[in-house]
């Protein structure tokens, strides 16, 4: 029986509030759920789901924390600073098995999914993927995802752990409403997901597969044997570095992780480093930077809306988004750097004249740059690069400057 | 803004490290103190007094020097910003005197004594990581003229503090 399903059942039986699960990724915990409902919901570690790598994490000194209903390593023995640097200079291995992998199959797979996401799935080549957005009827963001087109009748995608129940409910509802049929959804609850990220990722993985990785470019997807294990391999990630996400059968996850760990340039990295890395790369965290109430246009993710789809906008909430494409939204997501103490999520943003103009959605000290970086939502007239405003950190008005993202240059492998 | 307030838990009660703490991560009771201790046996100096909230005091006449313990810096991780009191201001035993920000979170720090701040460690402005590398010396935070030296009697000696750190692992 499937691991997650079993654990989820026992969790439901123990009256787990769905609220905790609804708050997903990292800081989201801090905010939407402020960890209080989470603390209540997970009275003991026994209630938490465990990935097949749990024992390995503990053995390697992982500090296990509750995250979106799972017990996950936030860091290992290295400091977060060192862990981030090692990913940028060498390679990091993240267990992201808490995330939810799905395959859609059938002749109507693409028309069905294009009714739910903003991307041009029909238009991308087989064996490639794209970052996309599931919208709701109001044009808000249900979740963000990486969608890989295996073939015209098969699509693989990964959604956030914290959005799992919400997404599955949504997808099942939409499937049952979809009158044309010809599409089925498969949950990969029997597979684990490993993210191998960093400049050494290719040299580490290449000896384990016959596939020539120098021909597998950023966003490419392939079903391939790694150490003889049938895997789904996507050249993607959440760090801004070159790297791979490897979906591996649960029973082989530890074997593959241990084989990768034999390489001396690779170190395990936890959710803490992962959050710093994604923020440095300007990548959004659902729950912080994106919510059911923000639209892709507002979130500065207009680029995810396929060019071929902008006229019709024939996805959920499309009419609203089409209007936003024409008229723009009053506010948008921007990146900025600031002086003083880090401007973390929920800190208020003020104009230089003292008017409250927005709020920080993610913010931290960047280990790579050695300065404070953040994202926030502000009115468009403050969104231009170089614009200055203030952030109120515990009563101190620190100076902030709008900065282009990514904060740290990405090094995706484009051949 | 509630960061400092929500961060209260952190240094104040390690067992809660993050329940509300932090702004960032859900580091809860399961943060593994035992392992943290087993890994690196936090240093505890014998000529200092300690608060349960993990600050230390060194008394010289009526002047007290205050910082955070090795155990505290280890748990907080890489410190990137330290907010200190103004010289001339008053601090009160048991109340916050500043904020320490690590990569992980913002955390309040509590004064173990009452008195008037006479000097702060300006070096921490440019090198907050000194709190990590040298918590008992170069990482001191402020000096104060003690208003009531009896405050120190309520603090833990090194032996009691060491036990306190060990028991943090049992939460």
XYZ file of C-alpha atoms in Angstrom:
586
model
C 0.000 0.000 0.000
C 1.142 3.479 -0.653
C 3.179 5.071 2.002
C 1.677 8.535 2.011
C -1.847 7.318 1.714
C -1.430 5.153 4.749
C 0.192 7.868 6.792
C -2.317 10.433 5.694
C -5.129 8.204 6.777
C -3.689 7.831 10.224
C -3.197 11.549 10.340
C -6.776 12.191 9.418
C -7.860 9.723 12.016
C -5.997 11.705 14.615
C -8.053 14.722 13.720
C -5.366 16.561 11.962
C -6.576 19.954 10.983
C -6.232 20.656 7.339
C -5.078 24.100 8.244
C -1.579 22.994 8.902
C -1.387 21.238 5.631
C -2.739 24.273 3.909
C 0.243 26.239 4.932
C 3.042 24.967 3.073
C 6.401 25.825 2.189
C 8.733 27.187 4.666
C 8.042 30.574 5.823
C 4.515 30.085 5.097
C 4.582 28.192 8.230
C 5.639 31.229 9.974
C 2.936 33.269 8.584
C -0.292 31.975 7.422
C -0.232 29.331 9.997
C 2.151 31.005 12.318
C 3.178 27.594 13.437
C 0.570 27.749 16.153
C -2.063 25.651 14.452
C 0.771 23.468 13.277
C 2.036 23.012 16.783
C -1.413 22.109 17.908
C -2.053 19.794 15.031
C 1.188 17.903 15.398
C 1.182 17.282 19.054
C 3.895 14.721 18.624
C 6.350 13.701 15.986
C 4.414 10.484 15.600
C 1.727 12.383 13.747
C 4.144 13.566 11.124
C 4.658 11.879 7.800
C 8.112 10.518 7.091
C 9.848 10.141 3.760
C 11.837 6.969 3.013
C 14.977 9.017 3.740
C 13.928 9.861 7.310
C 16.403 7.499 8.997
C 19.166 8.687 6.720
C 18.454 12.302 7.698
C 18.610 11.480 11.388
C 21.803 9.454 10.930
C 23.406 12.353 9.080
C 22.597 14.800 11.874
C 19.520 16.354 10.286
C 17.532 18.628 12.576
C 14.034 17.389 11.910
C 11.177 19.873 12.007
C 7.485 19.662 11.150
C 6.866 21.020 7.707
C 3.519 20.873 5.924
C 2.655 17.759 7.894
C 6.002 16.067 7.324
C 9.058 15.613 9.489
C 11.793 17.155 7.352
C 15.413 18.214 7.923
C 15.749 21.973 8.232
C 19.543 21.667 8.295
C 22.303 19.169 8.994
C 25.562 19.663 10.879
C 26.752 22.526 8.698
C 25.463 26.004 9.311
C 22.852 27.236 6.846
C 25.366 29.741 5.563
C 27.893 26.995 4.720
C 25.164 24.800 3.308
C 24.035 27.515 0.879
C 27.620 28.188 -0.166
C 28.278 24.512 -0.785
C 25.284 24.327 -3.107
C 26.526 27.367 -5.030
C 30.128 26.078 -5.222
C 29.744 22.302 -5.317
C 26.503 20.384 -4.978
C 23.644 19.851 -2.547
C 21.200 16.992 -2.233
C 17.710 17.794 -0.947
C 15.021 15.299 -0.025
C 11.853 16.785 -1.485
C 9.803 13.616 -1.297
C 7.134 15.503 0.613
C 6.187 17.170 -2.633
C 3.440 15.575 -4.665
C 4.197 14.063 -8.073
C 1.316 13.467 -10.473
C 0.971 12.022 -13.969
C -1.932 12.769 -16.273
C -2.556 10.292 -19.069
C -4.977 10.017 -21.959
C -5.765 11.693 -25.239
C -7.327 14.748 -23.585
C -4.543 15.296 -21.070
C -3.378 18.571 -22.590
C -6.783 20.169 -23.248
C -7.812 19.236 -19.706
C -4.713 20.704 -18.063
C -4.730 23.821 -20.204
C -8.136 24.589 -18.714
C -6.455 24.757 -15.309
C -3.000 26.271 -15.894
C -1.837 29.409 -17.670
C 1.011 27.797 -19.621
C 1.187 26.705 -23.245
C 1.527 22.968 -22.662
C 0.460 22.106 -26.184
C 3.189 24.317 -27.575
C 6.172 22.900 -25.682
C 8.131 20.021 -27.123
C 7.862 16.475 -25.849
C 10.453 15.877 -23.174
C 10.498 19.465 -21.957
C 8.911 21.215 -19.036
C 7.766 24.608 -17.891
C 7.021 26.451 -14.686
C 3.307 27.124 -14.475
C 0.424 28.270 -12.319
C -2.877 26.667 -11.370
C -5.460 29.454 -11.210
C -8.819 29.592 -9.466
C -12.043 31.145 -10.775
C -11.033 34.562 -9.487
C -7.680 34.474 -11.222
C -5.874 33.785 -7.934
C -3.103 31.219 -7.657
C -4.039 27.793 -6.303
C -0.468 26.525 -6.586
C 2.652 26.767 -8.677
C 4.124 23.718 -10.374
C 6.665 22.438 -12.848
C 4.911 20.650 -15.700
C 6.810 18.224 -17.917
C 5.316 17.081 -21.187
C 6.298 13.467 -21.640
C 4.200 13.106 -24.803
C 0.950 14.498 -26.219
C -0.987 12.118 -24.024
C 1.189 12.139 -20.904
C 2.168 14.951 -18.553
C 4.137 14.738 -15.303
C 3.984 17.506 -12.753
C 4.984 18.235 -9.176
C 2.942 20.340 -6.746
C 3.715 21.719 -3.289
C 3.440 19.509 -0.230
C 1.458 22.140 1.625
C -1.042 22.433 -1.191
C -1.416 18.705 -1.655
C -4.922 18.202 -0.267
C -6.210 21.398 -1.806
C -4.730 20.602 -5.214
C -5.960 17.009 -5.257
C -9.448 18.126 -4.306
C -9.398 20.731 -7.047
C -8.018 18.337 -9.648
C -10.486 15.591 -8.782
C -13.386 18.045 -8.951
C -12.212 19.291 -12.317
C -11.733 15.747 -13.581
C -15.257 14.802 -12.610
C -16.588 17.940 -14.311
C -14.603 17.276 -17.468
C -17.181 15.861 -19.825
C -14.914 14.879 -22.697
C -13.163 12.222 -20.620
C -9.954 10.767 -21.969
C -7.779 11.802 -19.042
C -6.796 10.078 -15.831
C -4.677 11.205 -12.895
C -2.050 9.018 -11.238
C -0.599 10.012 -7.845
C 3.014 8.973 -7.462
C 2.714 8.269 -3.767
C 5.082 5.351 -4.196
C 7.928 7.518 -5.461
C 10.416 9.773 -3.706
C 11.894 12.967 -5.067
C 15.536 13.991 -4.749
C 16.860 17.364 -5.866
C 20.538 17.355 -6.848
C 21.599 20.976 -7.281
C 24.803 22.874 -7.923
C 27.649 23.204 -10.420
C 28.907 19.672 -9.668
C 25.492 18.068 -10.226
C 26.259 16.803 -13.714
C 29.666 15.352 -12.852
C 28.079 13.533 -9.917
C 25.151 12.085 -11.829
C 26.767 11.273 -15.187
C 28.614 8.108 -14.069
C 25.308 6.624 -12.928
C 23.466 6.793 -16.223
C 23.973 6.011 -19.917
C 22.076 9.134 -20.887
C 24.430 11.868 -22.145
C 23.608 14.627 -19.667
C 25.390 17.220 -21.781
C 22.435 16.847 -24.148
C 19.803 17.194 -21.443
C 19.185 20.926 -21.128
C 17.471 23.071 -18.535
C 13.776 22.128 -18.243
C 14.232 18.855 -20.177
C 12.558 15.726 -18.853
C 13.361 12.084 -19.484
C 12.456 8.687 -18.061
C 15.810 7.053 -17.612
C 17.649 4.390 -15.600
C 19.998 5.745 -12.939
C 22.125 3.019 -11.385
C 19.679 0.676 -13.063
C 16.749 2.229 -11.207
C 13.873 3.495 -13.366
C 13.694 7.241 -12.644
C 11.999 10.379 -13.941
C 14.760 12.898 -14.510
C 14.055 16.619 -14.894
C 16.805 19.196 -15.367
C 15.246 21.716 -13.042
C 15.321 22.837 -9.440
C 14.612 25.505 -6.874
C 18.038 27.026 -6.288
C 18.949 28.900 -9.463
C 21.806 26.433 -10.009
C 22.140 23.789 -12.664
C 20.766 20.539 -11.365
C 18.237 17.753 -11.468
C 15.117 16.555 -9.777
C 14.992 12.791 -9.698
C 11.793 10.888 -9.037
C 12.762 7.439 -7.785
C 10.692 4.483 -6.521
C 10.420 4.641 -2.707
C 12.210 1.352 -2.232
C 15.292 2.615 -4.072
C 15.422 6.153 -2.697
C 17.966 5.470 0.052
C 20.176 3.453 -2.283
C 20.252 6.291 -4.811
C 20.770 9.006 -2.184
C 23.669 7.076 -0.633
C 25.276 6.543 -4.027
C 25.088 10.277 -4.741
C 26.453 11.092 -1.286
C 29.636 9.151 -1.990
C 30.819 12.036 -4.126
C 33.022 14.317 -2.047
C 31.640 17.533 -3.520
C 28.103 16.685 -2.457
C 26.517 17.475 0.892
C 22.988 17.020 2.125
C 21.101 20.283 2.508
C 17.889 21.045 4.355
C 14.841 23.226 3.983
C 16.586 26.228 5.522
C 19.267 26.388 2.851
C 16.656 25.629 0.226
C 14.646 28.676 1.254
C 17.699 30.962 1.130
C 18.723 29.567 -2.250
C 15.308 30.004 -3.850
C 14.989 33.554 -2.546
C 18.436 34.431 -3.912
C 17.252 33.003 -7.246
C 14.105 35.170 -7.107
C 11.862 32.095 -7.066
C 8.474 32.267 -5.383
C 7.385 30.316 -2.352
C 3.722 29.428 -2.404
C 1.977 30.690 0.692
C 4.406 33.567 1.097
C 4.816 35.145 -2.260
C 1.832 33.562 -3.975
C -1.618 32.893 -2.534
C -5.175 32.143 -3.577
C -5.671 35.882 -3.650
C -2.736 36.952 -5.804
C -2.923 36.655 -9.565
C -0.007 35.706 -11.801
C -0.028 39.241 -13.244
C 0.241 40.793 -9.797
C 2.933 38.266 -8.877
C 5.088 39.401 -11.818
C 4.599 35.971 -13.366
C 2.967 37.239 -16.548
C 5.766 35.468 -18.430
C 4.223 32.136 -17.420
C 1.056 32.923 -19.403
C 1.668 31.325 -22.792
C 1.765 33.798 -25.675
C -0.660 31.556 -27.562
C -3.042 31.640 -24.649
C -3.314 35.356 -23.992
C -6.055 36.054 -26.533
C -8.345 33.326 -25.327
C -7.251 33.117 -21.672
C -9.309 29.923 -21.624
C -8.274 28.761 -18.177
C -9.955 29.248 -14.801
C -10.240 32.925 -13.952
C -9.083 33.717 -17.477
C -11.469 36.643 -17.988
C -10.113 38.414 -14.951
C -6.536 37.741 -15.939
C -7.144 38.921 -19.484
C -8.403 42.212 -18.113
C -5.345 42.449 -15.864
C -3.060 41.849 -18.836
C -4.667 44.819 -20.560
C -5.083 47.184 -17.597
C -2.256 45.986 -15.310
C -2.796 45.396 -11.611
C -2.376 48.222 -9.093
C 0.419 46.399 -7.284
C 3.083 43.891 -8.259
C 5.773 41.713 -6.728
C 9.256 43.203 -6.725
C 12.661 42.352 -5.264
C 14.661 44.719 -3.088
C 17.763 44.957 -0.931
C 17.738 46.768 2.406
C 20.052 48.065 5.118
C 19.990 47.229 8.816
C 18.255 44.126 10.091
C 16.747 41.755 7.503
C 13.256 42.766 6.355
C 11.381 39.508 6.831
C 7.910 38.490 5.723
C 4.993 40.704 6.857
C 7.116 43.753 7.489
C 5.409 46.908 6.249
C 6.795 48.960 3.389
C 6.559 52.784 3.454
C 7.237 55.445 0.862
C 9.987 57.945 1.668
C 7.140 60.317 2.521
C 5.931 57.933 5.205
C 2.882 56.486 3.473
C 2.289 52.771 3.942
C 2.551 51.242 0.474
C 2.979 47.507 0.830
C 4.255 44.457 2.623
C 7.226 42.115 2.456
C 6.295 38.548 1.451
C 9.749 36.882 1.803
C 12.936 38.291 3.217
C 16.221 37.107 4.636
C 19.937 37.654 4.806
C 21.539 36.300 1.647
C 24.485 34.042 2.470
C 25.834 34.376 -1.070
C 25.629 38.171 -1.316
C 26.165 39.012 2.348
C 23.257 41.441 2.399
C 19.525 41.549 3.061
C 17.284 40.539 0.181
C 13.512 40.415 0.037
C 10.414 40.365 -2.109
C 7.306 42.405 -1.545
C 4.188 43.771 -3.166
C 4.095 47.516 -3.899
C 2.126 49.873 -6.179
C 3.535 49.934 -9.695
C 4.912 53.437 -9.368
C 7.358 52.095 -6.769
C 8.250 48.991 -8.761
C 10.963 50.379 -11.002
C 14.513 49.163 -10.405
C 16.433 51.664 -8.302
C 13.362 53.104 -6.577
C 13.931 53.690 -2.881
C 11.486 53.195 -0.054
C 11.541 52.299 3.637
C 10.920 49.078 5.503
C 9.817 49.243 9.116
C 11.879 46.716 11.060
C 10.827 46.965 14.710
C 10.278 50.702 14.455
C 13.483 51.426 12.546
C 12.874 52.782 9.055
C 15.561 51.071 6.993
C 16.311 52.115 3.444
C 15.395 49.675 0.700
C 16.152 49.767 -3.031
C 14.199 47.923 -5.707
C 16.518 45.413 -7.374
C 16.239 43.181 -10.393
C 15.750 39.493 -9.680
C 17.292 36.986 -9.541
C 19.481 38.487 -6.843
C 22.115 35.843 -7.589
C 22.633 35.003 -11.271
C 21.141 31.691 -12.281
C 23.385 29.117 -13.943
C 20.863 26.884 -15.673
C 22.399 24.461 -18.153
C 21.326 25.586 -21.582
C 23.982 23.737 -23.569
C 5.630 44.874 13.813
C 5.585 41.731 15.724
C 8.806 40.072 14.815
C 10.556 40.761 18.023
C 7.540 39.800 19.957
C 6.891 36.685 18.020
C 10.548 35.872 18.375
C 10.294 35.995 22.114
C 10.171 32.323 22.492
C 13.522 31.735 21.034
C 16.052 32.685 23.572
C 13.576 32.975 26.357
C 12.465 29.417 26.270
C 14.493 27.233 24.106
C 11.985 24.485 24.206
C 9.807 26.650 22.076
C 12.405 27.588 19.594
C 10.172 28.625 16.925
C 6.774 27.902 17.794
C 6.105 31.468 17.339
C 9.532 32.290 16.891
C 10.380 32.940 14.131
C 9.579 34.562 11.438
C 10.923 31.870 9.312
C 10.903 28.279 10.171
C 8.813 25.887 12.087
C 11.629 24.828 14.287
C 9.746 23.311 17.113
C 10.378 21.249 20.101
C 11.829 18.669 17.824
C 14.852 20.824 17.201
C 17.336 18.419 18.530
C 19.034 19.943 21.521
C 20.512 16.707 22.688
C 22.274 16.213 19.441
C 23.308 19.804 19.357
C 24.921 19.352 22.744
C 26.369 15.990 21.970
C 27.891 17.382 18.828
C 29.715 20.254 20.290
C 29.496 20.415 24.065
C 28.747 24.084 24.458
C 31.340 25.896 26.498
C 30.269 27.278 29.878
C 32.680 29.635 31.663
C 32.881 29.352 35.427
C 33.375 32.984 36.415
C 30.106 34.121 34.856
C 26.468 34.071 35.910
C 23.762 32.928 33.526
C 20.086 33.590 32.929
C 17.783 30.710 32.055
C 17.161 32.594 28.832
C 20.843 31.986 27.943
C 22.445 35.373 28.516
C 25.621 35.689 30.617
C 26.772 38.433 33.008
C 30.258 39.233 34.174
C 30.380 41.477 37.226
C 33.347 43.802 37.920
C 32.517 46.106 40.817
C 29.260 47.826 39.958
C 29.733 47.269 36.229
C 28.199 44.287 34.467
C 29.072 43.027 30.983
C 26.343 41.096 29.177
C 26.373 38.691 26.243
C 24.733 35.465 25.092
C 26.082 32.014 25.844
C 27.885 29.596 23.569
C 24.832 27.345 23.742
C 22.621 30.212 22.577
C 24.816 31.213 19.652
C 25.064 27.586 18.593
C 21.309 27.174 18.589
C 20.693 30.442 16.781
C 23.167 29.683 14.026
C 24.861 32.253 11.810
C 24.208 35.651 13.351
C 23.810 38.387 10.764
C 22.562 41.370 12.758
C 22.576 42.501 16.367
C 20.362 45.294 17.660
C 21.762 46.779 20.866
C 20.399 49.248 23.441
C 21.339 52.935 23.378
C 24.067 54.022 25.799
C 22.385 55.971 28.584
C 19.182 53.965 28.386
C 17.994 51.736 31.204
C 17.581 47.993 31.036
C 15.459 45.921 33.383
C 16.136 42.402 34.591
C 14.016 39.922 32.648
C 13.078 42.371 29.905
C 14.370 42.562 26.353
C 17.362 44.732 25.624
C 17.806 43.945 21.964
C 17.365 41.542 19.101
C 19.695 39.021 17.546
C 19.017 38.022 13.967
C 20.365 34.819 12.534
C 19.901 33.454 9.045
C 16.967 31.586 10.553
C 15.117 34.093 12.649
C 14.883 37.232 14.732
C 15.103 36.561 18.469
C 14.724 38.779 21.496
C 17.496 38.855 24.046
C 16.754 39.560 27.706
C 18.744 41.549 30.211
C 19.744 39.451 33.233
C 20.172 42.618 35.328
C 18.734 46.105 35.846
C 20.904 49.157 35.263
C 22.021 51.975 33.026
C 23.757 51.102 29.779
C 27.219 52.652 29.732
C 28.725 51.115 26.615
C 27.712 48.856 23.729
C 29.908 46.664 21.563
C 30.034 48.704 18.368
C 32.178 46.044 16.700
C 29.070 43.880 16.363
C 27.567 46.336 13.897
C 30.093 45.322 11.250
C 30.902 41.881 12.572
C 27.803 40.328 14.118
C 29.362 36.896 13.559
C 31.687 37.618 16.499
C 28.784 36.493 18.660
C 29.161 33.065 17.043
C 32.942 32.875 17.044
C 33.623 34.454 20.424
C 30.419 34.651 22.484
C 32.083 35.205 25.880
C 34.656 37.769 24.858
C 34.653 39.603 21.510
C 30.923 38.977 21.196
C 29.915 40.844 24.381
C 26.872 43.042 23.841
C 26.731 45.839 26.402
C 28.019 47.065 29.742
C 25.763 48.537 32.403
C 26.074 50.201 35.775
C 24.227 47.832 38.079
C 21.307 49.403 39.898
C 20.894 46.407 42.203
C 23.679 43.888 42.547
C 21.204 41.474 44.160
C 20.012 40.722 40.614
C 23.028 38.471 40.212
C 21.995 36.270 43.111
C 18.941 35.195 41.153
C 21.046 33.942 38.248
C 22.520 30.497 37.666
C 26.130 29.654 38.324
C 28.035 27.743 35.660
C 27.182 24.326 37.081
C 23.459 25.050 37.279
C 23.512 26.596 33.844
C 25.229 23.578 32.359
C 22.464 21.384 33.800
C 19.890 23.806 32.434
C 21.350 23.442 28.929
C 21.390 19.680 29.203
C 17.759 19.601 30.282
C 16.863 21.726 27.274
C 17.494 18.521 25.383
C 14.739 16.729 27.267
C 11.929 18.940 26.116
